[in-house]
GROMACS .gro file of C-alpha atoms in nm:
model
  411
    1MET     CA    1  -0.859  -1.426  -2.021
    2SER     CA    2  -0.972  -1.221  -1.720
    3LEU     CA    3  -0.991  -0.867  -1.585
    4LEU     CA    4  -0.751  -0.807  -1.300
    5VAL     CA    5  -0.723  -0.501  -1.078
    6GLN     CA    6  -0.380  -0.481  -0.919
    7LYS     CA    7  -0.272  -0.239  -0.648
    8TYR     CA    8   0.095  -0.165  -0.580
    9GLY     CA    9   0.190   0.004  -0.253
   10GLY     CA   10   0.455   0.264  -0.183
   11THR     CA   11   0.741   0.020  -0.125
   12SER     CA   12   0.653  -0.161  -0.450
   13VAL     CA   13   0.702   0.164  -0.648
   14GLY     CA   14   0.955   0.327  -0.416
   15THR     CA   15   1.229   0.377  -0.677
   16VAL     CA   16   1.257   0.400  -1.055
   17GLU     CA   17   1.404   0.049  -1.054
   18ARG     CA   18   1.103  -0.086  -0.864
   19ILE     CA   19   0.862   0.091  -1.100
   20GLU     CA   20   1.045  -0.078  -1.388
   21ALA     CA   21   1.004  -0.414  -1.210
   22VAL     CA   22   0.631  -0.352  -1.164
   23ALA     CA   23   0.605  -0.269  -1.534
   24ASP     CA   24   0.775  -0.600  -1.616
   25LYS     CA   25   0.524  -0.784  -1.400
   26ILE     CA   26   0.225  -0.608  -1.559
   27ALA     CA   27   0.366  -0.671  -1.908
   28GLY     CA   28   0.379  -1.042  -1.823
   29PHE     CA   29   0.010  -1.045  -1.734
   30ARG     CA   30  -0.078  -0.854  -2.054
   31ALA     CA   31   0.125  -1.101  -2.259
   32ASP     CA   32  -0.090  -1.378  -2.106
   33GLY     CA   33  -0.400  -1.199  -2.234
   34HIS     CA   34  -0.533  -1.041  -1.915
   35ASP     CA   35  -0.701  -0.700  -1.913
   36MET     CA   36  -0.529  -0.485  -1.650
   37VAL     CA   37  -0.631  -0.194  -1.427
   38ILE     CA   38  -0.349  -0.081  -1.199
   39VAL     CA   39  -0.379   0.129  -0.882
   40VAL     CA   40  -0.062   0.275  -0.734
   41SER     CA   41   0.034   0.458  -0.417
   42ALA     CA   42   0.286   0.739  -0.391
   43MET     CA   43   0.651   0.633  -0.382
   44SER     CA   44   0.746   0.526  -0.028
   45GLY     CA   45   0.820   0.823   0.196
   46GLU     CA   46   0.668   1.078  -0.042
   47THR     CA   47   0.339   1.129   0.146
   48ASN     CA   48   0.529   1.179   0.473
   49ARG     CA   49   0.756   1.431   0.299
   50LEU     CA   50   0.456   1.629   0.173
   51ILE     CA   51   0.290   1.623   0.516
   52ALA     CA   52   0.612   1.753   0.674
   53LEU     CA   53   0.618   2.041   0.426
   54ALA     CA   54   0.262   2.133   0.516
   55ASN     CA   55   0.330   2.118   0.890
   56ALA     CA   56   0.636   2.340   0.846
   57ILE     CA   57   0.411   2.612   0.707
   58GLN     CA   58   0.087   2.562   0.901
   59PRO     CA   59   0.083   2.368   1.231
   60ALA     CA   60  -0.276   2.251   1.165
   61PRO     CA   61  -0.291   2.249   0.783
   62ASP     CA   62  -0.614   2.338   0.608
   63ALA     CA   63  -0.784   2.008   0.519
   64ARG     CA   64  -0.882   2.104   0.164
   65GLU     CA   65  -0.534   2.226   0.076
   66MET     CA   66  -0.382   1.921   0.245
   67ASP     CA   67  -0.574   1.696   0.005
   68VAL     CA   68  -0.453   1.902  -0.291
   69LEU     CA   69  -0.097   1.862  -0.168
   70VAL     CA   70  -0.075   1.494  -0.074
   71SER     CA   71  -0.267   1.373  -0.380
   72THR     CA   72   0.027   1.481  -0.598
   73GLY     CA   73   0.238   1.187  -0.480
   74GLU     CA   74   0.026   0.934  -0.668
   75GLN     CA   75   0.017   1.156  -0.976
   76VAL     CA   76   0.394   1.117  -1.010
   77THR     CA   77   0.372   0.737  -0.986
   78ILE     CA   78   0.093   0.687  -1.241
   79ALA     CA   79   0.282   0.891  -1.502
   80LEU     CA   80   0.612   0.709  -1.447
   81LEU     CA   81   0.448   0.366  -1.459
   82CYS     CA   82   0.269   0.449  -1.786
   83MET     CA   83   0.602   0.561  -1.933
   84ALA     CA   84   0.761   0.232  -1.827
   85LEU     CA   85   0.478   0.031  -1.985
   86LYS     CA   86   0.495   0.227  -2.310
   87LYS     CA   87   0.870   0.161  -2.320
   88ARG     CA   88   0.783  -0.210  -2.314
   89GLY     CA   89   0.543  -0.176  -2.604
   90TRP     CA   90   0.217  -0.175  -2.407
   91ASP     CA   91  -0.020   0.118  -2.448
   92ALA     CA   92  -0.119   0.265  -2.111
   93ARG     CA   93  -0.315   0.564  -1.988
   94SER     CA   94  -0.302   0.729  -1.644
   95TYR     CA   95  -0.593   0.878  -1.450
   96THR     CA   96  -0.613   1.079  -1.130
   97GLY     CA   97  -0.907   1.010  -0.900
   98SER     CA   98  -1.092   1.313  -1.038
   99GLN     CA   99  -1.034   1.204  -1.398
  100VAL     CA  100  -1.185   0.857  -1.347
  101LYS     CA  101  -1.413   0.995  -1.180
  102ILE     CA  102  -1.417   0.857  -0.825
  103LEU     CA  103  -1.691   1.062  -0.660
  104THR     CA  104  -1.664   1.100  -0.282
  105ASP     CA  105  -1.826   1.299  -0.005
  106ASN     CA  106  -1.658   1.623   0.104
  107SER     CA  107  -1.486   1.492   0.421
  108HIS     CA  108  -1.136   1.609   0.338
  109THR     CA  109  -0.849   1.376   0.441
  110LYS     CA  110  -1.096   1.092   0.518
  111ALA     CA  111  -1.348   1.093   0.232
  112ARG     CA  112  -1.582   0.805   0.151
  113ILE     CA  113  -1.643   0.679  -0.202
  114GLN     CA  114  -1.999   0.731  -0.330
  115SER     CA  115  -1.976   0.624  -0.694
  116ILE     CA  116  -1.730   0.548  -0.974
  117ASP     CA  117  -1.766   0.638  -1.342
  118ASP     CA  118  -1.613   0.340  -1.522
  119SER     CA  119  -1.682   0.455  -1.881
  120ASN     CA  120  -1.331   0.583  -1.962
  121MET     CA  121  -1.165   0.278  -1.809
  122ARG     CA  122  -1.388   0.038  -2.003
  123ALA     CA  123  -1.320   0.224  -2.329
  124ASP     CA  124  -0.945   0.202  -2.269
  125LEU     CA  125  -0.962  -0.167  -2.182
  126ALA     CA  126  -1.161  -0.232  -2.501
  127ALA     CA  127  -0.885  -0.052  -2.694
  128GLY     CA  128  -0.622  -0.281  -2.539
  129ARG     CA  129  -0.474  -0.025  -2.301
  130VAL     CA  130  -0.349  -0.078  -1.947
  131VAL     CA  131  -0.539   0.162  -1.719
  132VAL     CA  132  -0.329   0.315  -1.439
  133VAL     CA  133  -0.523   0.496  -1.165
  134ALA     CA  134  -0.395   0.707  -0.875
  135GLY     CA  135  -0.493   0.545  -0.546
  136PHE     CA  136  -0.606   0.717  -0.228
  137GLN     CA  137  -0.796   1.002  -0.397
  138GLY     CA  138  -1.122   1.118  -0.552
  139VAL     CA  139  -1.328   1.430  -0.610
  140ASP     CA  140  -1.640   1.572  -0.445
  141GLU     CA  141  -1.953   1.719  -0.608
  142GLN     CA  142  -1.792   2.066  -0.616
  143GLY     CA  143  -1.482   1.937  -0.798
  144ASN     CA  144  -1.255   1.955  -0.492
  145ILE     CA  145  -0.978   1.694  -0.468
  146THR     CA  146  -1.036   1.458  -0.174
  147THR     CA  147  -0.830   1.180  -0.019
  148LEU     CA  148  -0.947   0.857   0.146
  149GLY     CA  149  -0.715   0.851   0.446
  150ARG     CA  150  -0.399   0.650   0.513
  151GLY     CA  151  -0.399   0.318   0.330
  152GLY     CA  152  -0.671   0.447   0.099
  153SER     CA  153  -0.509   0.301  -0.213
  154ASP     CA  154  -0.626  -0.045  -0.099
  155THR     CA  155  -0.980   0.090  -0.090
  156THR     CA  156  -0.939   0.246  -0.436
  157GLY     CA  157  -0.828  -0.089  -0.577
  158VAL     CA  158  -1.118  -0.282  -0.427
  159ALA     CA  159  -1.370  -0.013  -0.528
  160LEU     CA  160  -1.251  -0.019  -0.891
  161ALA     CA  161  -1.264  -0.399  -0.892
  162ALA     CA  162  -1.623  -0.384  -0.765
  163ALA     CA  163  -1.726  -0.121  -1.023
  164LEU     CA  164  -1.564  -0.311  -1.311
  165LYS     CA  165  -1.675  -0.654  -1.182
  166ALA     CA  166  -1.315  -0.769  -1.202
  167ASP     CA  167  -1.228  -1.136  -1.169
  168GLU     CA  168  -0.987  -1.059  -0.887
  169CYS     CA  169  -0.837  -0.766  -0.697
  170GLN     CA  170  -0.471  -0.829  -0.622
  171ILE     CA  171  -0.295  -0.626  -0.353
  172TYR     CA  172   0.082  -0.629  -0.404
  173THR     CA  173   0.279  -0.534  -0.097
  174ASP     CA  174   0.605  -0.613   0.085
  175VAL     CA  175   0.472  -0.938   0.236
  176ASP     CA  176   0.375  -1.252   0.044
  177GLY     CA  177   0.036  -1.303   0.203
  178VAL     CA  178  -0.159  -1.309   0.528
  179TYR     CA  179   0.016  -1.501   0.805
  180THR     CA  180  -0.116  -1.682   1.112
  181THR     CA  181   0.054  -1.404   1.307
  182ASP     CA  182   0.343  -1.160   1.265
  183PRO     CA  183   0.648  -1.367   1.153
  184ARG     CA  184   0.873  -1.116   1.331
  185VAL     CA  185   0.726  -1.234   1.661
  186VAL     CA  186   0.671  -1.603   1.583
  187ASP     CA  187   0.926  -1.754   1.346
  188LYS     CA  188   0.694  -2.053   1.291
  189ALA     CA  189   0.414  -1.831   1.160
  190ARG     CA  190   0.280  -1.962   0.830
  191ARG     CA  191   0.121  -1.804   0.527
  192LEU     CA  192  -0.249  -1.883   0.488
  193GLU     CA  193  -0.364  -2.009   0.148
  194LYS     CA  194  -0.713  -1.875   0.212
  195ILE     CA  195  -0.905  -1.675   0.472
  196THR     CA  196  -1.262  -1.543   0.486
  197PHE     CA  197  -1.351  -1.174   0.466
  198GLU     CA  198  -1.499  -1.202   0.814
  199GLU     CA  199  -1.174  -1.338   0.959
  200MET     CA  200  -0.962  -1.084   0.771
  201LEU     CA  201  -1.181  -0.800   0.894
  202GLU     CA  202  -1.134  -0.913   1.254
  203MET     CA  203  -0.759  -0.958   1.203
  204ALA     CA  204  -0.728  -0.609   1.051
  205SER     CA  205  -0.937  -0.444   1.321
  206GLN     CA  206  -0.740  -0.614   1.599
  207GLY     CA  207  -0.397  -0.505   1.481
  208SER     CA  208  -0.293  -0.693   1.164
  209LYS     CA  209  -0.145  -0.429   0.930
  210VAL     CA  210  -0.159  -0.623   0.601
  211LEU     CA  211  -0.476  -0.459   0.466
  212GLN     CA  212  -0.670  -0.143   0.541
  213ILE     CA  213  -0.997  -0.226   0.724
  214ARG     CA  214  -1.214  -0.025   0.484
  215SER     CA  215  -1.081  -0.217   0.184
  216VAL     CA  216  -1.174  -0.550   0.345
  217GLU     CA  217  -1.522  -0.418   0.431
  218PHE     CA  218  -1.567  -0.300   0.072
  219ALA     CA  219  -1.450  -0.632  -0.073
  220GLY     CA  220  -1.683  -0.828   0.153
  221LYS     CA  221  -1.981  -0.604   0.077
  222TYR     CA  222  -1.940  -0.641  -0.301
  223ASN     CA  223  -1.795  -0.995  -0.293
  224VAL     CA  224  -1.472  -0.897  -0.467
  225PRO     CA  225  -1.217  -1.183  -0.456
  226LEU     CA  226  -0.915  -1.026  -0.288
  227ARG     CA  227  -0.561  -1.164  -0.298
  228VAL     CA  228  -0.254  -1.041  -0.107
  229LEU     CA  229   0.078  -1.100  -0.288
  230SER     CA  230   0.439  -0.992  -0.271
  231SER     CA  231   0.582  -0.742  -0.518
  232PHE     CA  232   0.927  -0.888  -0.468
  233LYS     CA  233   0.886  -1.264  -0.504
  234ASP     CA  234   0.656  -1.503  -0.684
  235GLY     CA  235   0.391  -1.708  -0.506
  236PRO     CA  236   0.016  -1.765  -0.476
  237GLY     CA  237  -0.030  -1.522  -0.184
  238THR     CA  238  -0.344  -1.542   0.028
  239LEU     CA  239  -0.696  -1.541  -0.117
  240ILE     CA  240  -0.959  -1.359   0.088
  241THR     CA  241  -1.300  -1.496   0.000
  242LEU     CA  242  -1.665  -1.483   0.106
  243ASP     CA  243  -1.718  -1.857   0.077
  244GLU     CA  244  -1.646  -2.046   0.400
  245GLU     CA  245  -1.747  -2.371   0.230
  246GLU     CA  246  -1.440  -2.357   0.008
  247SER     CA  247  -1.222  -2.420   0.311
  248THR     CA  248  -1.087  -2.766   0.372
  249MET     CA  249  -1.247  -3.008   0.617
  250GLU     CA  250  -0.930  -2.989   0.825
  251GLN     CA  251  -0.975  -2.615   0.875
  252PRO     CA  252  -0.821  -2.507   1.206
  253VAL     CA  253  -1.047  -2.368   1.478
  254VAL     CA  254  -0.829  -2.057   1.496
  255SER     CA  255  -0.697  -1.908   1.171
  256GLY     CA  256  -0.476  -1.637   1.312
  257ILE     CA  257  -0.359  -1.431   1.606
  258ALA     CA  258  -0.362  -1.050   1.586
  259PHE     CA  259  -0.216  -0.813   1.840
  260ASN     CA  260  -0.182  -0.443   1.906
  261ARG     CA  261   0.074  -0.267   2.124
  262ASP     CA  262  -0.082   0.079   2.078
  263GLU     CA  263  -0.345   0.040   2.350
  264ALA     CA  264  -0.394   0.211   2.684
  265LYS     CA  265  -0.636   0.128   2.965
  266VAL     CA  266  -0.831   0.392   3.155
  267THR     CA  267  -1.046   0.325   3.464
  268LEU     CA  268  -1.297   0.553   3.631
  269ALA     CA  269  -1.327   0.406   3.981
  270GLY     CA  270  -1.586   0.451   4.256
  271ILE     CA  271  -1.873   0.556   4.031
  272PRO     CA  272  -2.221   0.578   4.184
  273ASP     CA  273  -2.409   0.276   4.045
  274THR     CA  274  -2.708   0.454   3.891
  275PRO     CA  275  -2.891   0.413   3.557
  276GLY     CA  276  -2.734   0.603   3.267
  277VAL     CA  277  -2.398   0.654   3.434
  278ALA     CA  278  -2.206   0.472   3.156
  279SER     CA  279  -2.354   0.713   2.901
  280LYS     CA  280  -2.250   1.012   3.113
  281ILE     CA  281  -1.893   0.880   3.102
  282LEU     CA  282  -1.860   0.762   2.743
  283ALA     CA  283  -2.055   1.042   2.572
  284PRO     CA  284  -1.793   1.311   2.656
  285VAL     CA  285  -1.517   1.070   2.548
  286GLY     CA  286  -1.687   1.019   2.211
  287LYS     CA  287  -1.749   1.392   2.177
  288ALA     CA  288  -1.372   1.443   2.217
  289ASN     CA  289  -1.329   1.218   1.909
  290ILE     CA  290  -1.166   0.941   2.113
  291GLU     CA  291  -1.240   0.586   1.996
  292VAL     CA  292  -1.316   0.336   2.272
  293ASP     CA  293  -1.239  -0.032   2.222
  294VAL     CA  294  -1.276  -0.296   2.498
  295ILE     CA  295  -1.515  -0.202   2.783
  296VAL     CA  296  -1.557  -0.379   3.120
  297GLN     CA  297  -1.777  -0.272   3.412
  298ASN     CA  298  -1.755  -0.417   3.765
  299VAL     CA  299  -2.014  -0.353   4.037
  300ALA     CA  300  -1.896  -0.354   4.401
  301ALA     CA  301  -2.093  -0.445   4.713
  302ASP     CA  302  -2.108  -0.079   4.825
  303ASN     CA  303  -2.326   0.022   4.526
  304THR     CA  304  -2.036   0.176   4.338
  305THR     CA  305  -1.894   0.056   4.009
  306ASP     CA  306  -1.565   0.077   3.816
  307LEU     CA  307  -1.574   0.132   3.441
  308THR     CA  308  -1.260   0.035   3.249
  309PHE     CA  309  -1.204   0.076   2.876
  310THR     CA  310  -0.919   0.087   2.627
  311VAL     CA  311  -0.823   0.365   2.387
  312ASN     CA  312  -0.536   0.428   2.150
  313LYS     CA  313  -0.219   0.495   2.349
  314ALA     CA  314  -0.184   0.838   2.186
  315ASP     CA  315  -0.528   0.934   2.324
  316MET     CA  316  -0.464   0.830   2.686
  317GLN     CA  317  -0.376   1.170   2.833
  318LYS     CA  318  -0.661   1.336   2.647
  319THR     CA  319  -0.898   1.070   2.782
  320VAL     CA  320  -0.774   1.117   3.139
  321ALA     CA  321  -0.835   1.494   3.108
  322VAL     CA  322  -1.191   1.437   2.987
  323LEU     CA  323  -1.263   1.187   3.265
  324ALA     CA  324  -1.124   1.421   3.532
  325ASP     CA  325  -1.411   1.658   3.458
  326VAL     CA  326  -1.661   1.372   3.438
  327ALA     CA  327  -1.545   1.236   3.775
  328LYS     CA  328  -1.619   1.568   3.946
  329GLU     CA  329  -1.959   1.589   3.783
  330ILE     CA  330  -2.081   1.239   3.879
  331GLY     CA  331  -1.895   1.199   4.207
  332ALA     CA  332  -1.649   0.925   4.104
  333ARG     CA  333  -1.351   0.849   4.324
  334GLU     CA  334  -1.052   0.855   4.085
  335VAL     CA  335  -0.920   0.812   3.733
  336ILE     CA  336  -0.652   0.547   3.678
  337SER     CA  337  -0.454   0.500   3.355
  338ASP     CA  338  -0.208   0.240   3.226
  339ASP     CA  339  -0.031   0.249   2.888
  340ALA     CA  340   0.183  -0.063   2.949
  341ILE     CA  341  -0.078  -0.302   2.809
  342ALA     CA  342  -0.133  -0.496   2.488
  343LYS     CA  343  -0.430  -0.652   2.311
  344ILE     CA  344  -0.424  -1.007   2.170
  345SER     CA  345  -0.704  -1.164   1.966
  346ILE     CA  346  -0.754  -1.517   1.838
  347VAL     CA  347  -0.968  -1.523   1.522
  348GLY     CA  348  -1.136  -1.805   1.330
  349VAL     CA  349  -1.472  -1.895   1.177
  350GLY     CA  350  -1.412  -2.246   1.311
  351MET     CA  351  -1.482  -2.110   1.661
  352ARG     CA  352  -1.853  -2.111   1.576
  353SER     CA  353  -1.869  -2.489   1.580
  354HIS     CA  354  -1.604  -2.580   1.837
  355ALA     CA  355  -1.639  -2.570   2.215
  356GLY     CA  356  -1.353  -2.510   2.456
  357VAL     CA  357  -1.169  -2.244   2.255
  358ALA     CA  358  -1.175  -1.990   2.540
  359SER     CA  359  -1.053  -2.245   2.795
  360THR     CA  360  -0.764  -2.343   2.566
  361MET     CA  361  -0.666  -1.978   2.533
  362PHE     CA  362  -0.690  -1.903   2.904
  363THR     CA  363  -0.505  -2.223   3.001
  364ALA     CA  364  -0.218  -2.146   2.763
  365LEU     CA  365  -0.178  -1.798   2.912
  366ALA     CA  366  -0.207  -1.925   3.270
  367GLU     CA  367   0.068  -2.181   3.210
  368GLU     CA  368   0.300  -1.894   3.119
  369GLY     CA  369   0.196  -1.697   3.430
  370ILE     CA  370   0.024  -1.428   3.222
  371ASN     CA  371  -0.264  -1.249   3.393
  372ILE     CA  372  -0.569  -1.147   3.187
  373GLN     CA  373  -0.689  -0.796   3.270
  374MET     CA  374  -0.991  -0.770   3.037
  375ILE     CA  375  -1.182  -1.004   2.804
  376THR     CA  376  -1.421  -0.943   2.516
  377THR     CA  377  -1.565  -1.189   2.265
  378SER     CA  378  -1.755  -1.211   1.938
  379GLU     CA  379  -1.877  -1.509   1.738
  380ILE     CA  380  -1.537  -1.565   1.573
  381LYS     CA  381  -1.298  -1.378   1.803
  382ILE     CA  382  -1.175  -1.373   2.164
  383THR     CA  383  -0.974  -1.070   2.273
  384VAL     CA  384  -0.778  -1.026   2.595
  385ILE     CA  385  -0.587  -0.735   2.745
  386ILE     CA  386  -0.259  -0.827   2.915
  387SER     CA  387   0.057  -0.655   3.036
  388GLU     CA  388   0.263  -0.540   2.739
  389LYS     CA  389   0.581  -0.706   2.867
  390TYR     CA  390   0.421  -1.049   2.813
  391LEU     CA  391   0.295  -0.982   2.460
  392GLU     CA  392   0.543  -1.181   2.253
  393LEU     CA  393   0.546  -1.472   2.500
  394ALA     CA  394   0.165  -1.480   2.489
  395VAL     CA  395   0.150  -1.476   2.108
  396ARG     CA  396   0.403  -1.761   2.079
  397SER     CA  397   0.220  -1.963   2.344
  398LEU     CA  398  -0.120  -1.922   2.175
  399HIS     CA  399   0.026  -1.992   1.832
  400SER     CA  400   0.145  -2.331   1.959
  401ALA     CA  401  -0.167  -2.403   2.168
  402PHE     CA  402  -0.393  -2.377   1.864
  403GLY     CA  403  -0.171  -2.583   1.634
  404LEU     CA  404  -0.067  -2.295   1.412
  405ASP     CA  405   0.299  -2.401   1.415
  406ALA     CA  406   0.224  -2.676   1.160
  407GLU     CA  407   0.417  -2.669   0.831
  408ALA     CA  408   0.105  -2.598   0.623
  409VAL     CA  409  -0.187  -2.391   0.744
  410GLN     CA  410  -0.495  -2.338   0.529
  411ALA     CA  411  -0.780  -2.131   0.667
   0.00000   0.00000   0.00000
């Protein structure tokens, strides 16, 4: 039939009963004739438990030893799942990342995949076995265990699908697909039948938590058909595809609305308006390993300028401390910070060919009395920064303004 790579997250394999249920699902696919490669995460809560153990011994745990420790969570799951499959009469073989081998660089706790040796997996598939691989991990040139960072099992699944040229990579999680926005905020949010990699990448980067950003990038780069499905109920899920032409003619202008509450705004005010001043401000911020998101600069009539940008809320105080030194150095007036903000983005490839999208967005927010503090745009996205207290009202308003409340939404 076809070769499927399926990834099951921590909640999907969180108990022995759930592992048994996953084995039933996989057995059903095998009975239909599909070749199966399975990627699993650690059981839900296990990685956090291991991290807590490390922190109890060493406040800043050694990165190499941390990878050795946290990679054991997935090793438990692959063994248990293989046992469950064998109990059902299906031969299965488990592999750690180093056994596959998934070769990575040596950046412990955030390694990048460089190559995958698919020979053992192909031999097992040819012999009729189900291949079960530990997600989130690999091995460097020196044989050290490495991990890919939080959510790295998604990346493992997509990378294996690319290496094996699988027909589809299916990500099983606790939601039944990608929605127009978070259903917990908008009860009329609808599951999308289909969305492009480009749209999904923007949604993920702007706050949607369904898929890890790196896995979407990987799938788009290697054109791996990616589908998000629920582990707990049947359904078609959401297909993430490269082909925009497959979308229906009635494709909405906006496919989804993403948002992020974990933002803070920092302003360096009264900066002398001279060439290179932005670099003098942002270079120390970057050197402090602080990621900057939205940036706005305003020039005043007195030849001074204000530079405002957003960072993760957890980095706000660190950013303020860095800018305090910068302000003294360049002669800026003051540093102002605000962590009561939120970021909202409308995303859709249909924005390329439709005018008036921005005005619809701004009008909808204005009608609710919501002030826009910052704006940034790309070809398929418009992002605004607003006061956090208006976040849910804004999302509901925009969801209605762009017709996403309809019974059926297909991106």
